[in-house]
CSV table of N, CA and C in Angstrom, one decimal:
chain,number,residue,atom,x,y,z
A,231,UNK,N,21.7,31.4,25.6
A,231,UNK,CA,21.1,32.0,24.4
A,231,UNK,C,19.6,32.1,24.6
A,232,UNK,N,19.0,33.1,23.3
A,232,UNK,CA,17.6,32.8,23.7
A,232,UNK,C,17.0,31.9,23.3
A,233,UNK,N,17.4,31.0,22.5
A,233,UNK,CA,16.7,29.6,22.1
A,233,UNK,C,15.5,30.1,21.1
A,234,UNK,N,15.6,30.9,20.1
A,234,UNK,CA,14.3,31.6,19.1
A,234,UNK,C,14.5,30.4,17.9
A,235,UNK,N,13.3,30.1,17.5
A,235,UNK,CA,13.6,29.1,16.6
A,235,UNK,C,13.2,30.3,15.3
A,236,UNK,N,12.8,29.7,14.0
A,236,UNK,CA,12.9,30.7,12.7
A,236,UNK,C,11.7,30.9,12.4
A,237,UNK,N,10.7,29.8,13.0
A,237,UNK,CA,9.3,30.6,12.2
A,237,UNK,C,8.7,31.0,13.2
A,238,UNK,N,7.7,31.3,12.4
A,238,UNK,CA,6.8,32.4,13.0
A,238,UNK,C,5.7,31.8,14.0
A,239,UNK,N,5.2,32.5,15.2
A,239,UNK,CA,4.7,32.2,16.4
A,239,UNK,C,5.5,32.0,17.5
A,240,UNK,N,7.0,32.2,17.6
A,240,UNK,CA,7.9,32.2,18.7
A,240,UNK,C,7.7,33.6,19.7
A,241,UNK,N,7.9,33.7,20.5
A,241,UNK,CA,8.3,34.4,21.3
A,241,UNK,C,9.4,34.1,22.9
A,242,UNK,N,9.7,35.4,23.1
A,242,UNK,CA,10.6,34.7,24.6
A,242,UNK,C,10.6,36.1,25.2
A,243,UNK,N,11.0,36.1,26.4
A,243,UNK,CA,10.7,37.2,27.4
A,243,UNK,C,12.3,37.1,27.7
A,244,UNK,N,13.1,38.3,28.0
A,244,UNK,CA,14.4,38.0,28.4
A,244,UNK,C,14.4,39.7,28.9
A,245,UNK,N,14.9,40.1,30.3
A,245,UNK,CA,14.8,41.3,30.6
A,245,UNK,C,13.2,42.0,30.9
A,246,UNK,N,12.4,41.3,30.9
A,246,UNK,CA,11.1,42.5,30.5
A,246,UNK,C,11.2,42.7,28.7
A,247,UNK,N,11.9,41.7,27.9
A,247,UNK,CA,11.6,42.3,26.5
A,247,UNK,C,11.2,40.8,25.8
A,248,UNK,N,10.1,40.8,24.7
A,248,UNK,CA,9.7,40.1,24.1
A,248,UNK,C,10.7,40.2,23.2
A,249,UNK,N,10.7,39.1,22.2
A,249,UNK,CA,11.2,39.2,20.7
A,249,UNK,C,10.6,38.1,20.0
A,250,UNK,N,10.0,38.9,18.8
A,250,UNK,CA,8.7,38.1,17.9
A,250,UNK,C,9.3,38.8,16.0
A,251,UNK,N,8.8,38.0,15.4
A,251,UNK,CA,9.2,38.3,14.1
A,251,UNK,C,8.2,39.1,13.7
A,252,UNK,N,8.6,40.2,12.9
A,252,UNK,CA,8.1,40.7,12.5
A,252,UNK,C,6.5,40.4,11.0
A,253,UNK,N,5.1,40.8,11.3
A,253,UNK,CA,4.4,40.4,10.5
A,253,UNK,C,4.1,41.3,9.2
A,254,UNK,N,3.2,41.6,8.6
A,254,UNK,CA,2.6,42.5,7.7
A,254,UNK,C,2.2,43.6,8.5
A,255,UNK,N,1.3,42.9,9.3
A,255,UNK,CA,0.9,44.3,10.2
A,255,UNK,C,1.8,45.4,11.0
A,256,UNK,N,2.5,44.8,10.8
A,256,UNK,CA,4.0,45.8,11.6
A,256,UNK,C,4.9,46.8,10.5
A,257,UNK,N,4.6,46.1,9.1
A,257,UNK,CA,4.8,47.2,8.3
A,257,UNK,C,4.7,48.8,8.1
A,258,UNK,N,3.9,48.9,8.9
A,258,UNK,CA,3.9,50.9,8.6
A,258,UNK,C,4.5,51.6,9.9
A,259,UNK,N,4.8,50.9,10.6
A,259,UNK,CA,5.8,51.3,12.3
A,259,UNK,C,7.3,50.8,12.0
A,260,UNK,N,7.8,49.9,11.3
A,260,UNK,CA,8.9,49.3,10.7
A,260,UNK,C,9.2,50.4,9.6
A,261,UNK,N,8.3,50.6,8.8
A,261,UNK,CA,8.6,51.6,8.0
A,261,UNK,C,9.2,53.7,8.6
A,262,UNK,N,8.0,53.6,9.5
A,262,UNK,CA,7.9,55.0,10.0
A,262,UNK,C,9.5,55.1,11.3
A,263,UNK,N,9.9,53.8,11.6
A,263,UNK,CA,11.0,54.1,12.5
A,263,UNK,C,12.4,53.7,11.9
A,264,UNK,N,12.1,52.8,10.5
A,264,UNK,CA,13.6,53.2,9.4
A,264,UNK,C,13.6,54.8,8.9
A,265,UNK,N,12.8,55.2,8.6
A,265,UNK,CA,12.7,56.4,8.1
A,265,UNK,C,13.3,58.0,9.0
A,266,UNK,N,13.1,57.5,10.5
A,266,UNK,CA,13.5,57.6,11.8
A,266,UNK,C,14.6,58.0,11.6
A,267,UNK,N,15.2,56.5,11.8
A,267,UNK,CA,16.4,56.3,12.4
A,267,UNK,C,17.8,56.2,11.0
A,268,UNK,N,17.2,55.9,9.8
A,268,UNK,CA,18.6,55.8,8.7
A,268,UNK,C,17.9,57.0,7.7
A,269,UNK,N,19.0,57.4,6.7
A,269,UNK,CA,19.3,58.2,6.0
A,269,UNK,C,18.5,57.6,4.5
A,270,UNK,N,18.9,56.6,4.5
A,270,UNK,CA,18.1,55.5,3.6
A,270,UNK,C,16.8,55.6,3.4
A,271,UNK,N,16.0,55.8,2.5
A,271,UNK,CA,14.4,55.3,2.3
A,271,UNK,C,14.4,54.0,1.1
A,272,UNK,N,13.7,53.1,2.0
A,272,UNK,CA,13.8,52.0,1.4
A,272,UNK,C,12.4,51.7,1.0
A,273,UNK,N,12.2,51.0,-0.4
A,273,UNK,CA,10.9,50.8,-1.4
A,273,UNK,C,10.3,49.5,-0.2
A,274,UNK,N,8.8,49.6,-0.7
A,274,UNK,CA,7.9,48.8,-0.3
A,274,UNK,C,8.0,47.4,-0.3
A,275,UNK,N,9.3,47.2,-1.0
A,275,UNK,CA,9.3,45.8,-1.5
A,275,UNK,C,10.5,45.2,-0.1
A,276,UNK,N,11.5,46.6,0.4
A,276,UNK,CA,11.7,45.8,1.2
A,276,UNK,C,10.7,45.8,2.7
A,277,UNK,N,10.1,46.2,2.8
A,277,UNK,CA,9.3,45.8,4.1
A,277,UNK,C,8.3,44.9,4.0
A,278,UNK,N,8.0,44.7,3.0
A,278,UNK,CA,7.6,43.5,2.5
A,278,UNK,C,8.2,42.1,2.5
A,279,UNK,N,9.8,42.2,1.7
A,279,UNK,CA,10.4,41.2,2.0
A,279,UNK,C,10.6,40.8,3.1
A,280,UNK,N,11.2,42.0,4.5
A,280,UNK,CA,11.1,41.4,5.7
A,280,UNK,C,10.3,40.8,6.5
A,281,UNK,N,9.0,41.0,6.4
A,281,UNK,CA,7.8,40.8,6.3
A,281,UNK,C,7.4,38.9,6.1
A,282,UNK,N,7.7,39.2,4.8
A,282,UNK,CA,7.5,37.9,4.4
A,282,UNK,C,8.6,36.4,4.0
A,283,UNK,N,9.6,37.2,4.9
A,283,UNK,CA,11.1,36.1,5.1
A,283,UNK,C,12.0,35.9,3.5
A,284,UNK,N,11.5,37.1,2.3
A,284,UNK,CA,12.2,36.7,1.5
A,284,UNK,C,12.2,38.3,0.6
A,285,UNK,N,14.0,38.6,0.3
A,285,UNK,CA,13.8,40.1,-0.2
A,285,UNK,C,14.5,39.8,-1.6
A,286,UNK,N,14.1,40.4,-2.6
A,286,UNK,CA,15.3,40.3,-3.6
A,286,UNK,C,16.0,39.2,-3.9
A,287,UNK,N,15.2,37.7,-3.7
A,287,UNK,CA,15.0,36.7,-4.1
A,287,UNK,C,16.1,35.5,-2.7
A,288,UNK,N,16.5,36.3,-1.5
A,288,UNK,CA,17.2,36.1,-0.5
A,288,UNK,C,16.6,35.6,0.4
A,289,UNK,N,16.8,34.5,1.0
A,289,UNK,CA,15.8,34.5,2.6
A,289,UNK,C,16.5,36.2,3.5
A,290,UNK,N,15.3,36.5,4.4
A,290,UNK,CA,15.0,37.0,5.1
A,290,UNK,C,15.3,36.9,6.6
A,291,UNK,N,16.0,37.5,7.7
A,291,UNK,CA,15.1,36.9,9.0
A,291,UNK,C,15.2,38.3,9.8
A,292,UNK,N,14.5,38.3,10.7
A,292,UNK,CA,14.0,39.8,11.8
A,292,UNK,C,14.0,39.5,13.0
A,293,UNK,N,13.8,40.1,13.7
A,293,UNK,CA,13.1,40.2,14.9
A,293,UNK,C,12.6,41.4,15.8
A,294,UNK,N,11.6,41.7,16.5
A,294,UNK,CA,11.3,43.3,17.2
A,294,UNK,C,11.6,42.9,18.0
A,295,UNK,N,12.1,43.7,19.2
A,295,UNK,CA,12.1,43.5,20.4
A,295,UNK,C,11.1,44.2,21.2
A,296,UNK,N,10.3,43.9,21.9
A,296,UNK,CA,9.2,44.8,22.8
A,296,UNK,C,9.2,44.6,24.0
A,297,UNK,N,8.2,46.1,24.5
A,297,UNK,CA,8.3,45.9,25.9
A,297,UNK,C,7.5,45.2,26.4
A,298,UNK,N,6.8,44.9,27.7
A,298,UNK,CA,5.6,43.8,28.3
A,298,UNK,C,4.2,44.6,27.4
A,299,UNK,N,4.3,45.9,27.5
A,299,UNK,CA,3.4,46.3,26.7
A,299,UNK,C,3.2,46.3,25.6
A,300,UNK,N,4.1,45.9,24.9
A,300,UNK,CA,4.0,45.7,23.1
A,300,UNK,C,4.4,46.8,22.8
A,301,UNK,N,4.9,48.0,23.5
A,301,UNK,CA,6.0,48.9,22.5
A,301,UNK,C,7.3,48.4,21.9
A,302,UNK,N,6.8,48.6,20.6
A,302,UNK,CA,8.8,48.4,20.0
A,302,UNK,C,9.6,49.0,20.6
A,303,UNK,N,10.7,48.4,20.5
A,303,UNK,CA,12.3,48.5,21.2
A,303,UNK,C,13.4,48.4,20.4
A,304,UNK,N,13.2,48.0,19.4
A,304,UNK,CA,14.1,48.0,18.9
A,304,UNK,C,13.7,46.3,17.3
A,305,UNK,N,14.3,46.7,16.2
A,305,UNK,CA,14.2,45.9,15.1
A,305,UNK,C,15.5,45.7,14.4
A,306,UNK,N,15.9,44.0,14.2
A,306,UNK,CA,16.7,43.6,13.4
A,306,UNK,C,16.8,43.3,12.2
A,307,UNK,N,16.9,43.3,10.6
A,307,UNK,CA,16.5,42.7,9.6
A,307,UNK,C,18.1,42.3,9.1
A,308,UNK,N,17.8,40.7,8.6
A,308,UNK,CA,18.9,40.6,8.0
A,308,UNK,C,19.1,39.3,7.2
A,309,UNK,N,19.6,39.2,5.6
A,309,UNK,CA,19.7,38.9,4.3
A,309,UNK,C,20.5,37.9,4.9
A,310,UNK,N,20.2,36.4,4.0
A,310,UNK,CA,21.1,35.6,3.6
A,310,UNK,C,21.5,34.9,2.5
A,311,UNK,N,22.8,35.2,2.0
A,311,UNK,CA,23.5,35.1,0.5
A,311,UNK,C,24.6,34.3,0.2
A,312,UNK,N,24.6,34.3,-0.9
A,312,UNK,CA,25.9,33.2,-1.7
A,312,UNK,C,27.2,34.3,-0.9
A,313,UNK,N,28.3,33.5,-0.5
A,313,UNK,CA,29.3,34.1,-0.2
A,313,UNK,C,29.8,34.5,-1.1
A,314,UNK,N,29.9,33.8,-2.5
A,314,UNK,CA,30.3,34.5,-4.1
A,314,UNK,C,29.9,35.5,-3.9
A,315,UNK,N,28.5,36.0,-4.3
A,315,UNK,CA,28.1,37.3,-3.9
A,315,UNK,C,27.8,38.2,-3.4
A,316,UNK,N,27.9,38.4,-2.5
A,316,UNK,CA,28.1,39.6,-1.2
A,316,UNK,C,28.6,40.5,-1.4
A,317,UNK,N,29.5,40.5,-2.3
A,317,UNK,CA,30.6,42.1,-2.6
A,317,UNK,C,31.9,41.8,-1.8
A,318,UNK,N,31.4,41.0,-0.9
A,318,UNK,CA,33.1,41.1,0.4
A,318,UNK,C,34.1,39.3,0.3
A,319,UNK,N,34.3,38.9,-0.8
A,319,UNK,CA,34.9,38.1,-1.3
A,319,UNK,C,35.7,37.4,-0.1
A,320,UNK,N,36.2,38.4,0.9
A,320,UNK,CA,37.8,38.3,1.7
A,320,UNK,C,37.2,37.8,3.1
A,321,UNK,N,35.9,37.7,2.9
A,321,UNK,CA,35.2,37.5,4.3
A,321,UNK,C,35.9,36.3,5.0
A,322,UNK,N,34.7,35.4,3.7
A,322,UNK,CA,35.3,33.5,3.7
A,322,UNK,C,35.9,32.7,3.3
A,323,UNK,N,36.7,31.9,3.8
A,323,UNK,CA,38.0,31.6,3.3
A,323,UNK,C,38.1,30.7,2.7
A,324,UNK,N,36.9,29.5,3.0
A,324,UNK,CA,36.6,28.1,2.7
A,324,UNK,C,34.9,28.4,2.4
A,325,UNK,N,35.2,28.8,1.1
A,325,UNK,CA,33.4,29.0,0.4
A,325,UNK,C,32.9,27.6,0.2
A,326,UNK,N,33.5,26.9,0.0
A,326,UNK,CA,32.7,25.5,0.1
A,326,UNK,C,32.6,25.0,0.9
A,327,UNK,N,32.8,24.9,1.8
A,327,UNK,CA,32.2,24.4,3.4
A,327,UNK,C,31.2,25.7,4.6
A,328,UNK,N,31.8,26.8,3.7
A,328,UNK,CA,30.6,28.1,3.9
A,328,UNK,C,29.9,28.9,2.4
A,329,UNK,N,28.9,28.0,2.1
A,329,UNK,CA,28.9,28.9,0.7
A,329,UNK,C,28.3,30.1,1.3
A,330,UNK,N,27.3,30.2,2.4
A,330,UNK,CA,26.5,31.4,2.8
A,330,UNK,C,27.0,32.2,3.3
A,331,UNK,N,26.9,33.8,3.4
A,331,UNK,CA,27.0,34.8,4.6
A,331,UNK,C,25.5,35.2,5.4
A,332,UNK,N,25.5,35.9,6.4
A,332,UNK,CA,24.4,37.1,6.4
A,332,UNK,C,25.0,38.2,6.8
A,333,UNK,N,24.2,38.8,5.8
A,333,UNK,CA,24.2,40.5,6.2
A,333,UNK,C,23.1,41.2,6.8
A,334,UNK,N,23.3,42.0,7.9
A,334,UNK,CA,22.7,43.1,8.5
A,334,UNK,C,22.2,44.2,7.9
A,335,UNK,N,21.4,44.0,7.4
A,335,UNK,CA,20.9,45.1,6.4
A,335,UNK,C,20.3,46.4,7.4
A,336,UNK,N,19.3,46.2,8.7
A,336,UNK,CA,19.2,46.9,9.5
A,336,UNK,C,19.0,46.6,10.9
A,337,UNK,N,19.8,47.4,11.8
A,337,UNK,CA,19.1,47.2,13.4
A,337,UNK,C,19.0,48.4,13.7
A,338,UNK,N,18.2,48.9,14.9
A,338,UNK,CA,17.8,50.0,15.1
A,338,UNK,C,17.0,49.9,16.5
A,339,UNK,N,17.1,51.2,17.2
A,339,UNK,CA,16.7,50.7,19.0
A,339,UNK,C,16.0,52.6,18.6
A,340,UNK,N,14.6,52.1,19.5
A,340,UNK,CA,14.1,53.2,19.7
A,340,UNK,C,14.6,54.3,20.9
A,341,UNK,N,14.4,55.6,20.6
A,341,UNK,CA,14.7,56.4,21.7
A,341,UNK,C,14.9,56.2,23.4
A,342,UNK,N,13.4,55.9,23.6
A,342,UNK,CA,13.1,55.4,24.8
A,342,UNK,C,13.7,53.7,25.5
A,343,UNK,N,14.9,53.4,24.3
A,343,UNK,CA,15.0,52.0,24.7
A,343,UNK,C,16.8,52.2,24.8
A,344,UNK,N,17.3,53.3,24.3
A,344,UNK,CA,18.8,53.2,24.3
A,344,UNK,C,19.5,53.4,25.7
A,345,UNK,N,20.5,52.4,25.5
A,345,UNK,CA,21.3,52.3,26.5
A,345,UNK,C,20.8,51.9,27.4
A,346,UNK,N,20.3,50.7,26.9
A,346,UNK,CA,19.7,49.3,27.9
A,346,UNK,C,19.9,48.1,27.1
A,347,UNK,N,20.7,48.0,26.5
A,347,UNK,CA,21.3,46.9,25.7
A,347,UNK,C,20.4,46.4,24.9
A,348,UNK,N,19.3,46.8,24.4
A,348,UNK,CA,18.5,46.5,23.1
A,348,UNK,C,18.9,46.3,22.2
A,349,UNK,N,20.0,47.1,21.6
A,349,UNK,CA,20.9,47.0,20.3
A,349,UNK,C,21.4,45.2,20.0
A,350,UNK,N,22.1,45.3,21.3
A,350,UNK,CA,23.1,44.1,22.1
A,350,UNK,C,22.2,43.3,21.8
A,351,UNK,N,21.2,43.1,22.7
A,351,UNK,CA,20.2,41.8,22.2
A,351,UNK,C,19.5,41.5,20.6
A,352,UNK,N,19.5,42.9,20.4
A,352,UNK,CA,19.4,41.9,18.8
A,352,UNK,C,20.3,41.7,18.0
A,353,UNK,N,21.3,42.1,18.5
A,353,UNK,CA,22.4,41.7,17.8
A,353,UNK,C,22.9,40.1,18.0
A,354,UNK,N,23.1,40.3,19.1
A,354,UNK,CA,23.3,38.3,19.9
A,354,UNK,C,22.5,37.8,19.2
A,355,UNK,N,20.8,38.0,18.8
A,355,UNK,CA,19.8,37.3,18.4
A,355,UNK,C,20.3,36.8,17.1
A,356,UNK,N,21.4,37.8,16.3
A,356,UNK,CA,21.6,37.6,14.7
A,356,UNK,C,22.8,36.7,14.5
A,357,UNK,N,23.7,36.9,15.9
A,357,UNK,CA,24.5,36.6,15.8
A,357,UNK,C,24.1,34.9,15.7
A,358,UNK,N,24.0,34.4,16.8
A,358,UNK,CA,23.1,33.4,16.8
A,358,UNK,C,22.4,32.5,16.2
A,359,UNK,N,21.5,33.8,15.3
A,359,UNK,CA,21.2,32.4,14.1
A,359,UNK,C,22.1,32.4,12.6
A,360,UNK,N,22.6,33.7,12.2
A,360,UNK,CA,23.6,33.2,11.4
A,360,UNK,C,24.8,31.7,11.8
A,361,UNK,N,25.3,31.9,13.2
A,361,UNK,CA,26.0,30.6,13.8
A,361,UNK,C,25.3,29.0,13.8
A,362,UNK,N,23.7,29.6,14.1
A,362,UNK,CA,23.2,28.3,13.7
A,362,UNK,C,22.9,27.7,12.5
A,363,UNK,N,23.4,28.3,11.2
A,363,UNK,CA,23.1,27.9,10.0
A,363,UNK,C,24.7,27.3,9.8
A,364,UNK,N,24.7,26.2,9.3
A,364,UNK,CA,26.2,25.7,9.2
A,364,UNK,C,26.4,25.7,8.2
A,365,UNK,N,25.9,26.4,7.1
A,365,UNK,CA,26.2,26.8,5.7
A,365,UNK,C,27.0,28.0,5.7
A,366,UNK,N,26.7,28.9,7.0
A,366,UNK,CA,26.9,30.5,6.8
A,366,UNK,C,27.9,30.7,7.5
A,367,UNK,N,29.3,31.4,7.0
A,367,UNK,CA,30.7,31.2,7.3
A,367,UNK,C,31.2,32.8,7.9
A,368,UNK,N,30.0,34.1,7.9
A,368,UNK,CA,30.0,35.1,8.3
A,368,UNK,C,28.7,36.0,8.7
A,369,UNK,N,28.8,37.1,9.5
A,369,UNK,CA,27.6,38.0,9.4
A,369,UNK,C,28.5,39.3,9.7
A,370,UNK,N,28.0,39.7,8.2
A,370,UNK,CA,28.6,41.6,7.7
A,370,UNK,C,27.4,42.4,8.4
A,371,UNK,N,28.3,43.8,7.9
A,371,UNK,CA,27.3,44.9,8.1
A,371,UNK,C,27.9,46.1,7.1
A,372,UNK,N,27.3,47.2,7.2
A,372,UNK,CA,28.1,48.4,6.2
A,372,UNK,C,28.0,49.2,7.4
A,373,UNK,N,28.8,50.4,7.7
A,373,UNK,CA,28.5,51.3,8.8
A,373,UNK,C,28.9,52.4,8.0
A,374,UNK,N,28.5,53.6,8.3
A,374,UNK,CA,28.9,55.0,8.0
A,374,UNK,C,30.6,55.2,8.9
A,375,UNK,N,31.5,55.3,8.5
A,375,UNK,CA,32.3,55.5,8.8
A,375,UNK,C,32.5,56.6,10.3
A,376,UNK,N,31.7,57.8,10.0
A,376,UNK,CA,31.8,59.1,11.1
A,376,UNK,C,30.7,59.0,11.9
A,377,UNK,N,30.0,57.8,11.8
A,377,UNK,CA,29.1,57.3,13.1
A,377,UNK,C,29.9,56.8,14.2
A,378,UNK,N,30.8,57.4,14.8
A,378,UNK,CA,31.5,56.5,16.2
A,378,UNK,C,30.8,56.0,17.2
A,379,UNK,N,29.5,56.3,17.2
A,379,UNK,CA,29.2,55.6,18.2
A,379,UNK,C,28.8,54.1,17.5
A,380,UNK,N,28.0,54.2,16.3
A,380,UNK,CA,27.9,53.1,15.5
A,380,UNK,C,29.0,52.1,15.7
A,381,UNK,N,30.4,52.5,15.6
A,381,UNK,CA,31.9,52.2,15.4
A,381,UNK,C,32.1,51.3,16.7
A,382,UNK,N,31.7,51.9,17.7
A,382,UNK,CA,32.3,51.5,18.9
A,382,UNK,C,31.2,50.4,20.0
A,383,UNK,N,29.9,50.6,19.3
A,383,UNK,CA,28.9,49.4,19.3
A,383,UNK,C,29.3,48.2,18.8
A,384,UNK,N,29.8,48.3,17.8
A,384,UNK,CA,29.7,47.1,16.8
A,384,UNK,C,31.6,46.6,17.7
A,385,UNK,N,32.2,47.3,17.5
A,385,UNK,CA,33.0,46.7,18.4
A,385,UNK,C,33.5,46.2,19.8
A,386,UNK,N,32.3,46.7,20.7
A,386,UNK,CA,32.0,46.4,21.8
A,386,UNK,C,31.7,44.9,22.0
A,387,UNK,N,30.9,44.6,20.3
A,387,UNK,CA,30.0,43.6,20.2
A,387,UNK,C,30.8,42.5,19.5
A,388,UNK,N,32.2,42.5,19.6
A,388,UNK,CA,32.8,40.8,19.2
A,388,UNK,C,32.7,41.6,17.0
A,389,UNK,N,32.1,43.1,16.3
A,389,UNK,CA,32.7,42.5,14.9
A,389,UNK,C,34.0,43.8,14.8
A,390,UNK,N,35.0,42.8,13.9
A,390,UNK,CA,36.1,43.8,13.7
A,390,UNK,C,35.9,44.6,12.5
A,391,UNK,N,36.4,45.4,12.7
A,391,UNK,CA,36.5,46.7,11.1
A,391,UNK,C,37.6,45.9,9.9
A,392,UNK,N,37.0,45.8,8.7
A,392,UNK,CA,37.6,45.3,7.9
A,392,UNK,C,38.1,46.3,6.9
A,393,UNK,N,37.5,46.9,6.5
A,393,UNK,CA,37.8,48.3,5.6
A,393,UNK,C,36.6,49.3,5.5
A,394,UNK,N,37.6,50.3,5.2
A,394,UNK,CA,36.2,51.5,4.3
A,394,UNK,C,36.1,51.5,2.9
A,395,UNK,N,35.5,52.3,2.4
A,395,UNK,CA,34.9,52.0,0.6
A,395,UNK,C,34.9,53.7,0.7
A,396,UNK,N,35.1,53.9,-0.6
A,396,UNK,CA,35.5,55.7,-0.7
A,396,UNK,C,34.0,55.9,-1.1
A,397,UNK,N,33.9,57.3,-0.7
A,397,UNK,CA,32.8,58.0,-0.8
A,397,UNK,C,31.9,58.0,-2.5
């Protein structure tokens, strides 16, 4: 593994790629490559929250991935919640020995970084620390259904399809 601990000032080199949490100052490149890359325009409050480890009253956690040069590569953001509330009840089976989940709220790999396992690494990275929290008994995601390649990432990557939700 990469061995990333939670706060802030970590870094690690793996491949030629850094991975560092995201700060404030990263806010308007975090912003301008969600805007990119999802359908979604998301308020100030969440780049903020990711930003500052806490969104909509949830801890937070992230990470960028860069090159030696400090180009982004790719960004992970993702929520941690009461397994009561999550919306996906069927996740956890034993909510008191897991009251927590996380969710994947966003990953995203820039142009110039696909299909060099960027995605893959931040995904391990999430996987990872949700597994290191012994509270947290899953890590979800939502996918657009007619994204196959989306489909076939995520299943490449160890999560199974549990259902769709109607349009």
């Amino acid at each position: 593994g990469l061995g990333l601990g939670l706060g802030l000032g970590w870094a690690a080199i793996m491949d030629r790629l850094f991975f560092r949490p995201m700060t404030a100052g990263d806010k308007d490149e975090v912003r301008a490559l969600h805007e990119k890359w999802f359908p979604l325009r998301y308020a100030d409050a969440f780049y903020d929250g990711a930003a500052k480890g806490e969104y909509a009253g949830k801890p937070v956690i992230n990470c960028i991935a860069t090159d030696v040069a400090g180009k982004t590569a790719g960004i992970i953001i993702i929520s941690f919640m009461s397994a009561n509330g999550c919306g996906e009840n069927d996740l956890i089976v034993d909510k008191e020995r897991y009251p927590r989940v996380a969710y994947i709220m966003t990953i995203g790999v820039c142009d110039a970084f696909r299909r060099r396992k960027v995605g893959s690494r931040l995904l391990r990275w999430g996987i990872e620390r949700a597994a290191s929290d012994t509270s947290c008994g899953a890590l979800f995601l939502h996918v657009i259904t007619w994204n196959k390649a989306a489909m076939r990432f995520y299943a490449r990557n160890e999560f199974r399809y549990v259902r769709s939700y109607p349009r």
